[in-house]
Amino acid sequence: MATFVIEHPLITHKLAIMRNKETKCKDFAENLKEIATLAAYEVTKDLPTKVVEVETPLMSTSTKMLAKDVILVPILRAGLGFLDGMKSVIPNAKVGHIVMKRDEETLEAKEYYANFPSTINEDMIIVLDPMLATGSSLAKALDSIKQKGAKHIKFLCLVAAPEGIKLIEQLHPDVDLYICAVDEKLNEQGYILPGLGDAGDRIFGTE
Ligand code: URA
């Protein structure tokens, strides 16, 4: 397992637009989608390939294609903001959904709804959530996804707090983390500082 920080001037530029509190939901969502397409190249760069024979108009040749199908798993709500951008470069990707909800008694995140393609145990899973804050709900989501049979899992986020990275590295050392920016810390309410606020609210205009 490894943690990768995707540093790219275009991603940093778009993230700066998203951090600005004056940015409205249309521009916020568009920039998030564009970042997903850029980050997709990094997240998929070690996907396994297989040799295939192809007939070009001139002759036959050996070339390579993806050896595994990809399942994108947005963690709702905010993970949906990454979905279209990833789908635009992996159009054949299947999509699973997971919703986590806080149990009011234990205060721990629990799976509230999940739906995955039946091939989850053999495909490459890319879990999507723009914000990695405490890491506790991502850790539970990864538990659920593994219980359903997933073996090859990557996680993409936009902004992460050091606390969340540490927790996932401890609890899910087999999951590769791809992070566009590592911020300073969490505040007392669990928001990332400096962060960009509540990503779900900003994507869907619900603040
Ligand atoms: N989720 C968000 O959307 N923003 C944060 O800062 C932390 C968690």
PDB file of C-alpha atoms and ligand atoms in Angstrom:
ATOM      1  CA  MET A   1       0.000   0.000   0.000  1.00  0.00           C
ATOM      2  CA  ALA A   2       1.163   3.537  -0.623  1.00  0.00           C
ATOM      3  CA  THR A   3       0.033   7.112  -0.186  1.00  0.00           C
ATOM      4  CA  PHE A   4       0.499   9.351  -3.232  1.00  0.00           C
ATOM      5  CA  VAL A   5       0.123  13.130  -3.233  1.00  0.00           C
ATOM      6  CA  ILE A   6      -0.830  14.173  -6.757  1.00  0.00           C
ATOM      7  CA  GLU A   7       0.912  17.498  -7.271  1.00  0.00           C
ATOM      8  CA  HIS A   8       0.008  19.165 -10.553  1.00  0.00           C
ATOM      9  CA  PRO A   9      -0.283  22.893 -11.331  1.00  0.00           C
ATOM     10  CA  LEU A  10      -3.696  22.451 -12.994  1.00  0.00           C
ATOM     11  CA  ILE A  11      -5.070  20.586  -9.977  1.00  0.00           C
ATOM     12  CA  THR A  12      -3.630  23.167  -7.553  1.00  0.00           C
ATOM     13  CA  HIS A  13      -5.123  25.992  -9.643  1.00  0.00           C
ATOM     14  CA  LYS A  14      -8.583  24.418  -9.771  1.00  0.00           C
ATOM     15  CA  LEU A  15      -8.459  23.567  -6.065  1.00  0.00           C
ATOM     16  CA  ALA A  16      -7.638  27.225  -5.280  1.00  0.00           C
ATOM     17  CA  ILE A  17     -10.854  28.215  -7.097  1.00  0.00           C
ATOM     18  CA  MET A  18     -12.780  25.641  -5.078  1.00  0.00           C
ATOM     19  CA  ARG A  19     -11.322  26.807  -1.747  1.00  0.00           C
ATOM     20  CA  ASN A  20     -12.543  30.367  -2.361  1.00  0.00           C
ATOM     21  CA  LYS A  21     -15.773  30.894  -0.402  1.00  0.00           C
ATOM     22  CA  GLU A  22     -17.096  33.134  -3.196  1.00  0.00           C
ATOM     23  CA  THR A  23     -17.076  30.263  -5.723  1.00  0.00           C
ATOM     24  CA  LYS A  24     -20.644  29.223  -6.525  1.00  0.00           C
ATOM     25  CA  CYS A  25     -21.845  25.617  -6.803  1.00  0.00           C
ATOM     26  CA  LYS A  26     -21.724  25.483 -10.635  1.00  0.00           C
ATOM     27  CA  ASP A  27     -18.038  26.436 -10.757  1.00  0.00           C
ATOM     28  CA  PHE A  28     -17.266  24.362  -7.670  1.00  0.00           C
ATOM     29  CA  ALA A  29     -18.769  21.215  -9.228  1.00  0.00           C
ATOM     30  CA  GLU A  30     -17.159  21.869 -12.647  1.00  0.00           C
ATOM     31  CA  ASN A  31     -13.694  22.259 -11.148  1.00  0.00           C
ATOM     32  CA  LEU A  32     -14.157  19.102  -9.069  1.00  0.00           C
ATOM     33  CA  LYS A  33     -15.150  17.187 -12.199  1.00  0.00           C
ATOM     34  CA  GLU A  34     -12.107  18.505 -14.097  1.00  0.00           C
ATOM     35  CA  ILE A  35      -9.803  17.539 -11.214  1.00  0.00           C
ATOM     36  CA  ALA A  36     -11.258  14.019 -11.298  1.00  0.00           C
ATOM     37  CA  THR A  37     -10.301  13.631 -14.977  1.00  0.00           C
ATOM     38  CA  LEU A  38      -6.753  14.836 -14.258  1.00  0.00           C
ATOM     39  CA  ALA A  39      -6.366  12.683 -11.129  1.00  0.00           C
ATOM     40  CA  ALA A  40      -7.716   9.645 -13.009  1.00  0.00           C
ATOM     41  CA  TYR A  41      -4.446   9.407 -14.974  1.00  0.00           C
ATOM     42  CA  GLU A  42      -2.462   9.083 -11.742  1.00  0.00           C
ATOM     43  CA  VAL A  43      -4.894   6.710 -10.009  1.00  0.00           C
ATOM     44  CA  THR A  44      -5.008   4.342 -12.990  1.00  0.00           C
ATOM     45  CA  LYS A  45      -1.355   4.446 -14.007  1.00  0.00           C
ATOM     46  CA  ASP A  46      -0.555   0.983 -12.601  1.00  0.00           C
ATOM     47  CA  LEU A  47      -3.759  -0.809 -13.631  1.00  0.00           C
ATOM     48  CA  PRO A  48      -2.900  -4.284 -14.932  1.00  0.00           C
ATOM     49  CA  THR A  49      -2.922  -4.769 -18.691  1.00  0.00           C
ATOM     50  CA  LYS A  50      -3.057  -7.852 -20.909  1.00  0.00           C
ATOM     51  CA  VAL A  51      -1.611  -8.453 -24.368  1.00  0.00           C
ATOM     52  CA  VAL A  52      -4.212  -8.571 -27.164  1.00  0.00           C
ATOM     53  CA  GLU A  53      -3.942  -9.131 -30.907  1.00  0.00           C
ATOM     54  CA  VAL A  54      -5.483  -6.393 -33.062  1.00  0.00           C
ATOM     55  CA  GLU A  55      -5.949  -6.115 -36.829  1.00  0.00           C
ATOM     56  CA  THR A  56      -5.081  -2.586 -37.919  1.00  0.00           C
ATOM     57  CA  PRO A  57      -6.118  -1.580 -41.468  1.00  0.00           C
ATOM     58  CA  LEU A  58      -2.555  -2.566 -42.475  1.00  0.00           C
ATOM     59  CA  MET A  59      -1.532  -5.647 -40.468  1.00  0.00           C
ATOM     60  CA  SER A  60      -2.037  -7.554 -37.232  1.00  0.00           C
ATOM     61  CA  THR A  61      -0.178  -6.411 -34.123  1.00  0.00           C
ATOM     62  CA  SER A  62       0.188  -7.219 -30.427  1.00  0.00           C
ATOM     63  CA  THR A  63      -0.929  -4.418 -28.143  1.00  0.00           C
ATOM     64  CA  LYS A  64      -2.318  -4.015 -24.629  1.00  0.00           C
ATOM     65  CA  MET A  65      -5.703  -3.407 -23.044  1.00  0.00           C
ATOM     66  CA  LEU A  66      -6.912  -3.221 -19.440  1.00  0.00           C
ATOM     67  CA  ALA A  67      -6.887  -6.658 -17.802  1.00  0.00           C
ATOM     68  CA  LYS A  68      -9.403  -5.821 -15.075  1.00  0.00           C
ATOM     69  CA  ASP A  69     -12.718  -4.020 -15.062  1.00  0.00           C
ATOM     70  CA  VAL A  70     -12.965  -0.930 -12.871  1.00  0.00           C
ATOM     71  CA  ILE A  71     -15.723  -0.222 -10.343  1.00  0.00           C
ATOM     72  CA  LEU A  72     -16.043   3.386  -9.193  1.00  0.00           C
ATOM     73  CA  VAL A  73     -17.570   3.719  -5.720  1.00  0.00           C
ATOM     74  CA  PRO A  74     -18.573   7.265  -4.755  1.00  0.00           C
ATOM     75  CA  ILE A  75     -19.274   7.691  -1.046  1.00  0.00           C
ATOM     76  CA  LEU A  76     -22.456   9.770  -1.040  1.00  0.00           C
ATOM     77  CA  ARG A  77     -23.023  12.641  -1.179  1.00  0.00           C
ATOM     78  CA  ALA A  78     -19.769  14.377  -1.990  1.00  0.00           C
ATOM     79  CA  GLY A  79     -18.189  11.407  -3.799  1.00  0.00           C
ATOM     80  CA  LEU A  80     -20.742  11.885  -6.590  1.00  0.00           C
ATOM     81  CA  GLY A  81     -18.881  15.070  -7.507  1.00  0.00           C
ATOM     82  CA  PHE A  82     -15.928  12.953  -8.704  1.00  0.00           C
ATOM     83  CA  LEU A  83     -18.017  10.433 -10.657  1.00  0.00           C
ATOM     84  CA  ASP A  84     -18.623  12.095 -14.044  1.00  0.00           C
ATOM     85  CA  GLY A  85     -14.995  13.197 -14.378  1.00  0.00           C
ATOM     86  CA  MET A  86     -13.728   9.669 -13.721  1.00  0.00           C
ATOM     87  CA  LYS A  87     -16.374   8.169 -16.054  1.00  0.00           C
ATOM     88  CA  SER A  88     -15.311  10.523 -18.845  1.00  0.00           C
ATOM     89  CA  VAL A  89     -11.893   8.796 -18.995  1.00  0.00           C
ATOM     90  CA  ILE A  90     -12.986   5.279 -17.912  1.00  0.00           C
ATOM     91  CA  PRO A  91     -16.335   5.113 -19.746  1.00  0.00           C
ATOM     92  CA  ASN A  92     -16.723   1.348 -19.247  1.00  0.00           C
ATOM     93  CA  ALA A  93     -16.329   1.591 -15.479  1.00  0.00           C
ATOM     94  CA  LYS A  94     -19.151   0.068 -13.467  1.00  0.00           C
ATOM     95  CA  VAL A  95     -20.493   2.069 -10.519  1.00  0.00           C
ATOM     96  CA  GLY A  96     -21.240   0.957  -6.961  1.00  0.00           C
ATOM     97  CA  HIS A  97     -22.811   3.242  -4.378  1.00  0.00           C
ATOM     98  CA  ILE A  98     -22.362   3.479  -0.633  1.00  0.00           C
ATOM     99  CA  VAL A  99     -24.027   5.786   1.878  1.00  0.00           C
ATOM    100  CA  MET A 100     -22.628   6.029   5.397  1.00  0.00           C
ATOM    101  CA  LYS A 101     -24.692   7.380   8.299  1.00  0.00           C
ATOM    102  CA  ARG A 102     -23.800   8.158  11.889  1.00  0.00           C
ATOM    103  CA  ASP A 103     -25.424   5.816  14.427  1.00  0.00           C
ATOM    104  CA  GLU A 104     -27.021   8.210  16.940  1.00  0.00           C
ATOM    105  CA  GLU A 105     -26.337   5.835  19.864  1.00  0.00           C
ATOM    106  CA  THR A 106     -22.712   4.868  19.248  1.00  0.00           C
ATOM    107  CA  LEU A 107     -21.932   8.023  17.185  1.00  0.00           C
ATOM    108  CA  GLU A 108     -20.011   5.735  14.806  1.00  0.00           C
ATOM    109  CA  ALA A 109     -20.513   5.765  11.042  1.00  0.00           C
ATOM    110  CA  LYS A 110     -22.414   2.733   9.728  1.00  0.00           C
ATOM    111  CA  GLU A 111     -23.357   1.576   6.251  1.00  0.00           C
ATOM    112  CA  TYR A 112     -26.854   2.935   5.488  1.00  0.00           C
ATOM    113  CA  TYR A 113     -27.149   1.823   1.840  1.00  0.00           C
ATOM    114  CA  ALA A 114     -24.816  -0.086  -0.449  1.00  0.00           C
ATOM    115  CA  ASN A 115     -25.154  -1.506  -3.945  1.00  0.00           C
ATOM    116  CA  PHE A 116     -22.270  -3.045  -5.848  1.00  0.00           C
ATOM    117  CA  PRO A 117     -21.744  -4.906  -9.123  1.00  0.00           C
ATOM    118  CA  SER A 118     -21.555  -8.695  -8.569  1.00  0.00           C
ATOM    119  CA  THR A 119     -17.967  -8.726  -9.900  1.00  0.00           C
ATOM    120  CA  ILE A 120     -16.696  -6.719  -6.897  1.00  0.00           C
ATOM    121  CA  ASN A 121     -14.329  -9.520  -5.836  1.00  0.00           C
ATOM    122  CA  GLU A 122     -12.379  -9.531  -9.096  1.00  0.00           C
ATOM    123  CA  ASP A 123     -12.522  -5.915 -10.305  1.00  0.00           C
ATOM    124  CA  MET A 124     -10.342  -2.909  -9.427  1.00  0.00           C
ATOM    125  CA  ILE A 125     -12.293  -0.726  -6.984  1.00  0.00           C
ATOM    126  CA  ILE A 126     -11.710   3.033  -6.902  1.00  0.00           C
ATOM    127  CA  VAL A 127     -13.467   4.632  -3.923  1.00  0.00           C
ATOM    128  CA  LEU A 128     -14.237   8.344  -4.338  1.00  0.00           C
ATOM    129  CA  ASP A 129     -14.701  11.023  -1.687  1.00  0.00           C
ATOM    130  CA  PRO A 130     -13.313  14.562  -2.073  1.00  0.00           C
ATOM    131  CA  MET A 131     -12.720  15.006   1.674  1.00  0.00           C
ATOM    132  CA  LEU A 132     -10.723  12.753   4.014  1.00  0.00           C
ATOM    133  CA  ALA A 133     -11.262  14.345   7.439  1.00  0.00           C
ATOM    134  CA  THR A 134     -11.132  12.105  10.564  1.00  0.00           C
ATOM    135  CA  GLY A 135     -11.100   9.019   8.338  1.00  0.00           C
ATOM    136  CA  SER A 136     -13.606   7.191  10.566  1.00  0.00           C
ATOM    137  CA  SER A 137     -16.428   6.972   8.015  1.00  0.00           C
ATOM    138  CA  LEU A 138     -14.003   6.058   5.192  1.00  0.00           C
ATOM    139  CA  ALA A 139     -12.555   3.303   7.409  1.00  0.00           C
ATOM    140  CA  LYS A 140     -16.062   1.873   7.948  1.00  0.00           C
ATOM    141  CA  ALA A 141     -16.918   2.226   4.254  1.00  0.00           C
ATOM    142  CA  LEU A 142     -13.750   0.293   3.368  1.00  0.00           C
ATOM    143  CA  ASP A 143     -14.734  -2.393   5.942  1.00  0.00           C
ATOM    144  CA  SER A 144     -18.137  -2.746   4.202  1.00  0.00           C
ATOM    145  CA  ILE A 145     -16.627  -2.828   0.715  1.00  0.00           C
ATOM    146  CA  LYS A 146     -14.118  -5.511   1.784  1.00  0.00           C
ATOM    147  CA  GLN A 147     -16.875  -7.560   3.479  1.00  0.00           C
ATOM    148  CA  LYS A 148     -18.627  -7.668   0.105  1.00  0.00           C
ATOM    149  CA  GLY A 149     -15.532  -9.259  -1.402  1.00  0.00           C
ATOM    150  CA  ALA A 150     -13.410  -6.390  -2.765  1.00  0.00           C
ATOM    151  CA  LYS A 151      -9.698  -7.216  -2.867  1.00  0.00           C
ATOM    152  CA  HIS A 152      -8.080  -4.520  -5.014  1.00  0.00           C
ATOM    153  CA  ILE A 153      -8.961  -1.071  -3.663  1.00  0.00           C
ATOM    154  CA  LYS A 154      -7.719   2.449  -4.320  1.00  0.00           C
ATOM    155  CA  PHE A 155      -9.077   5.657  -2.783  1.00  0.00           C
ATOM    156  CA  LEU A 156      -9.108   9.114  -4.374  1.00  0.00           C
ATOM    157  CA  CYS A 157      -9.669  12.316  -2.426  1.00  0.00           C
ATOM    158  CA  LEU A 158      -9.158  16.001  -3.090  1.00  0.00           C
ATOM    159  CA  VAL A 159      -8.209  17.331   0.357  1.00  0.00           C
ATOM    160  CA  ALA A 160      -7.037  15.242   3.306  1.00  0.00           C
ATOM    161  CA  ALA A 161      -6.221  15.993   6.944  1.00  0.00           C
ATOM    162  CA  PRO A 162      -3.102  14.309   8.380  1.00  0.00           C
ATOM    163  CA  GLU A 163      -5.298  12.677  11.059  1.00  0.00           C
ATOM    164  CA  GLY A 164      -7.437  10.907   8.426  1.00  0.00           C
ATOM    165  CA  ILE A 165      -4.453   9.728   6.388  1.00  0.00           C
ATOM    166  CA  LYS A 166      -2.882   8.238   9.527  1.00  0.00           C
ATOM    167  CA  LEU A 167      -6.062   6.366  10.496  1.00  0.00           C
ATOM    168  CA  ILE A 168      -6.568   4.817   7.050  1.00  0.00           C
ATOM    169  CA  GLU A 169      -2.899   3.866   6.780  1.00  0.00           C
ATOM    170  CA  GLN A 170      -3.265   2.062  10.143  1.00  0.00           C
ATOM    171  CA  LEU A 171      -6.635   0.362   9.540  1.00  0.00           C
ATOM    172  CA  HIS A 172      -6.428  -0.336   5.799  1.00  0.00           C
ATOM    173  CA  PRO A 173      -2.744  -0.701   4.921  1.00  0.00           C
ATOM    174  CA  ASP A 174      -3.648  -2.577   1.715  1.00  0.00           C
ATOM    175  CA  VAL A 175      -5.518   0.408   0.184  1.00  0.00           C
ATOM    176  CA  ASP A 176      -3.590   2.862  -2.015  1.00  0.00           C
ATOM    177  CA  LEU A 177      -4.436   6.512  -1.196  1.00  0.00           C
ATOM    178  CA  TYR A 178      -4.325   9.230  -3.884  1.00  0.00           C
ATOM    179  CA  ILE A 179      -4.582  12.727  -2.408  1.00  0.00           C
ATOM    180  CA  CYS A 180      -4.529  16.053  -4.259  1.00  0.00           C
ATOM    181  CA  ALA A 181      -3.676  18.200  -1.190  1.00  0.00           C
ATOM    182  CA  VAL A 182      -2.726  17.477   2.420  1.00  0.00           C
ATOM    183  CA  ASP A 183      -4.065  20.306   4.611  1.00  0.00           C
ATOM    184  CA  GLU A 184      -3.030  21.414   8.114  1.00  0.00           C
ATOM    185  CA  LYS A 185      -5.457  19.854  10.583  1.00  0.00           C
ATOM    186  CA  LEU A 186      -9.058  19.357  11.689  1.00  0.00           C
ATOM    187  CA  ASN A 187     -11.057  21.863  13.733  1.00  0.00           C
ATOM    188  CA  GLU A 188     -13.216  20.820  16.700  1.00  0.00           C
ATOM    189  CA  GLN A 189     -16.202  20.128  14.457  1.00  0.00           C
ATOM    190  CA  GLY A 190     -14.164  17.796  12.243  1.00  0.00           C
ATOM    191  CA  TYR A 191     -13.792  20.244   9.331  1.00  0.00           C
ATOM    192  CA  ILE A 192     -10.492  20.328   7.476  1.00  0.00           C
ATOM    193  CA  LEU A 193      -8.431  23.542   7.877  1.00  0.00           C
ATOM    194  CA  PRO A 194      -7.982  25.490   5.665  1.00  0.00           C
ATOM    195  CA  GLY A 195     -10.110  23.088   3.586  1.00  0.00           C
ATOM    196  CA  LEU A 196     -12.997  24.239   1.446  1.00  0.00           C
ATOM    197  CA  GLY A 197     -15.998  23.845   3.759  1.00  0.00           C
ATOM    198  CA  ASP A 198     -18.627  21.124   3.363  1.00  0.00           C
ATOM    199  CA  ALA A 199     -17.964  19.616  -0.058  1.00  0.00           C
ATOM    200  CA  GLY A 200     -21.455  18.077  -0.368  1.00  0.00           C
ATOM    201  CA  ASP A 201     -23.164  21.392   0.396  1.00  0.00           C
ATOM    202  CA  ARG A 202     -20.914  23.256  -2.013  1.00  0.00           C
ATOM    203  CA  ILE A 203     -21.451  20.762  -4.877  1.00  0.00           C
ATOM    204  CA  PHE A 204     -25.215  20.598  -4.473  1.00  0.00           C
ATOM    205  CA  GLY A 205     -25.870  24.170  -3.268  1.00  0.00           C
ATOM    206  CA  THR A 206     -27.464  23.041   0.009  1.00  0.00           C
ATOM    207  CA  GLU A 207     -25.571  25.317   2.417  1.00  0.00           C
TER     208      GLU A 207
HETATM  209  N1  URA B   1     -16.291  16.871   4.992  1.00  0.00           N
HETATM  210  C1  URA B   1     -16.332  18.018   4.271  1.00  0.00           C
HETATM  211  O1  URA B   1     -17.101  18.138   3.326  1.00  0.00           O
HETATM  212  N2  URA B   1     -15.513  19.028   4.618  1.00  0.00           N
HETATM  213  C2  URA B   1     -14.640  18.934   5.648  1.00  0.00           C
HETATM  214  O2  URA B   1     -13.905  19.902   5.908  1.00  0.00           O
HETATM  215  C3  URA B   1     -14.618  17.726   6.385  1.00  0.00           C
HETATM  216  C4  URA B   1     -15.448  16.717   6.034  1.00  0.00           C
END
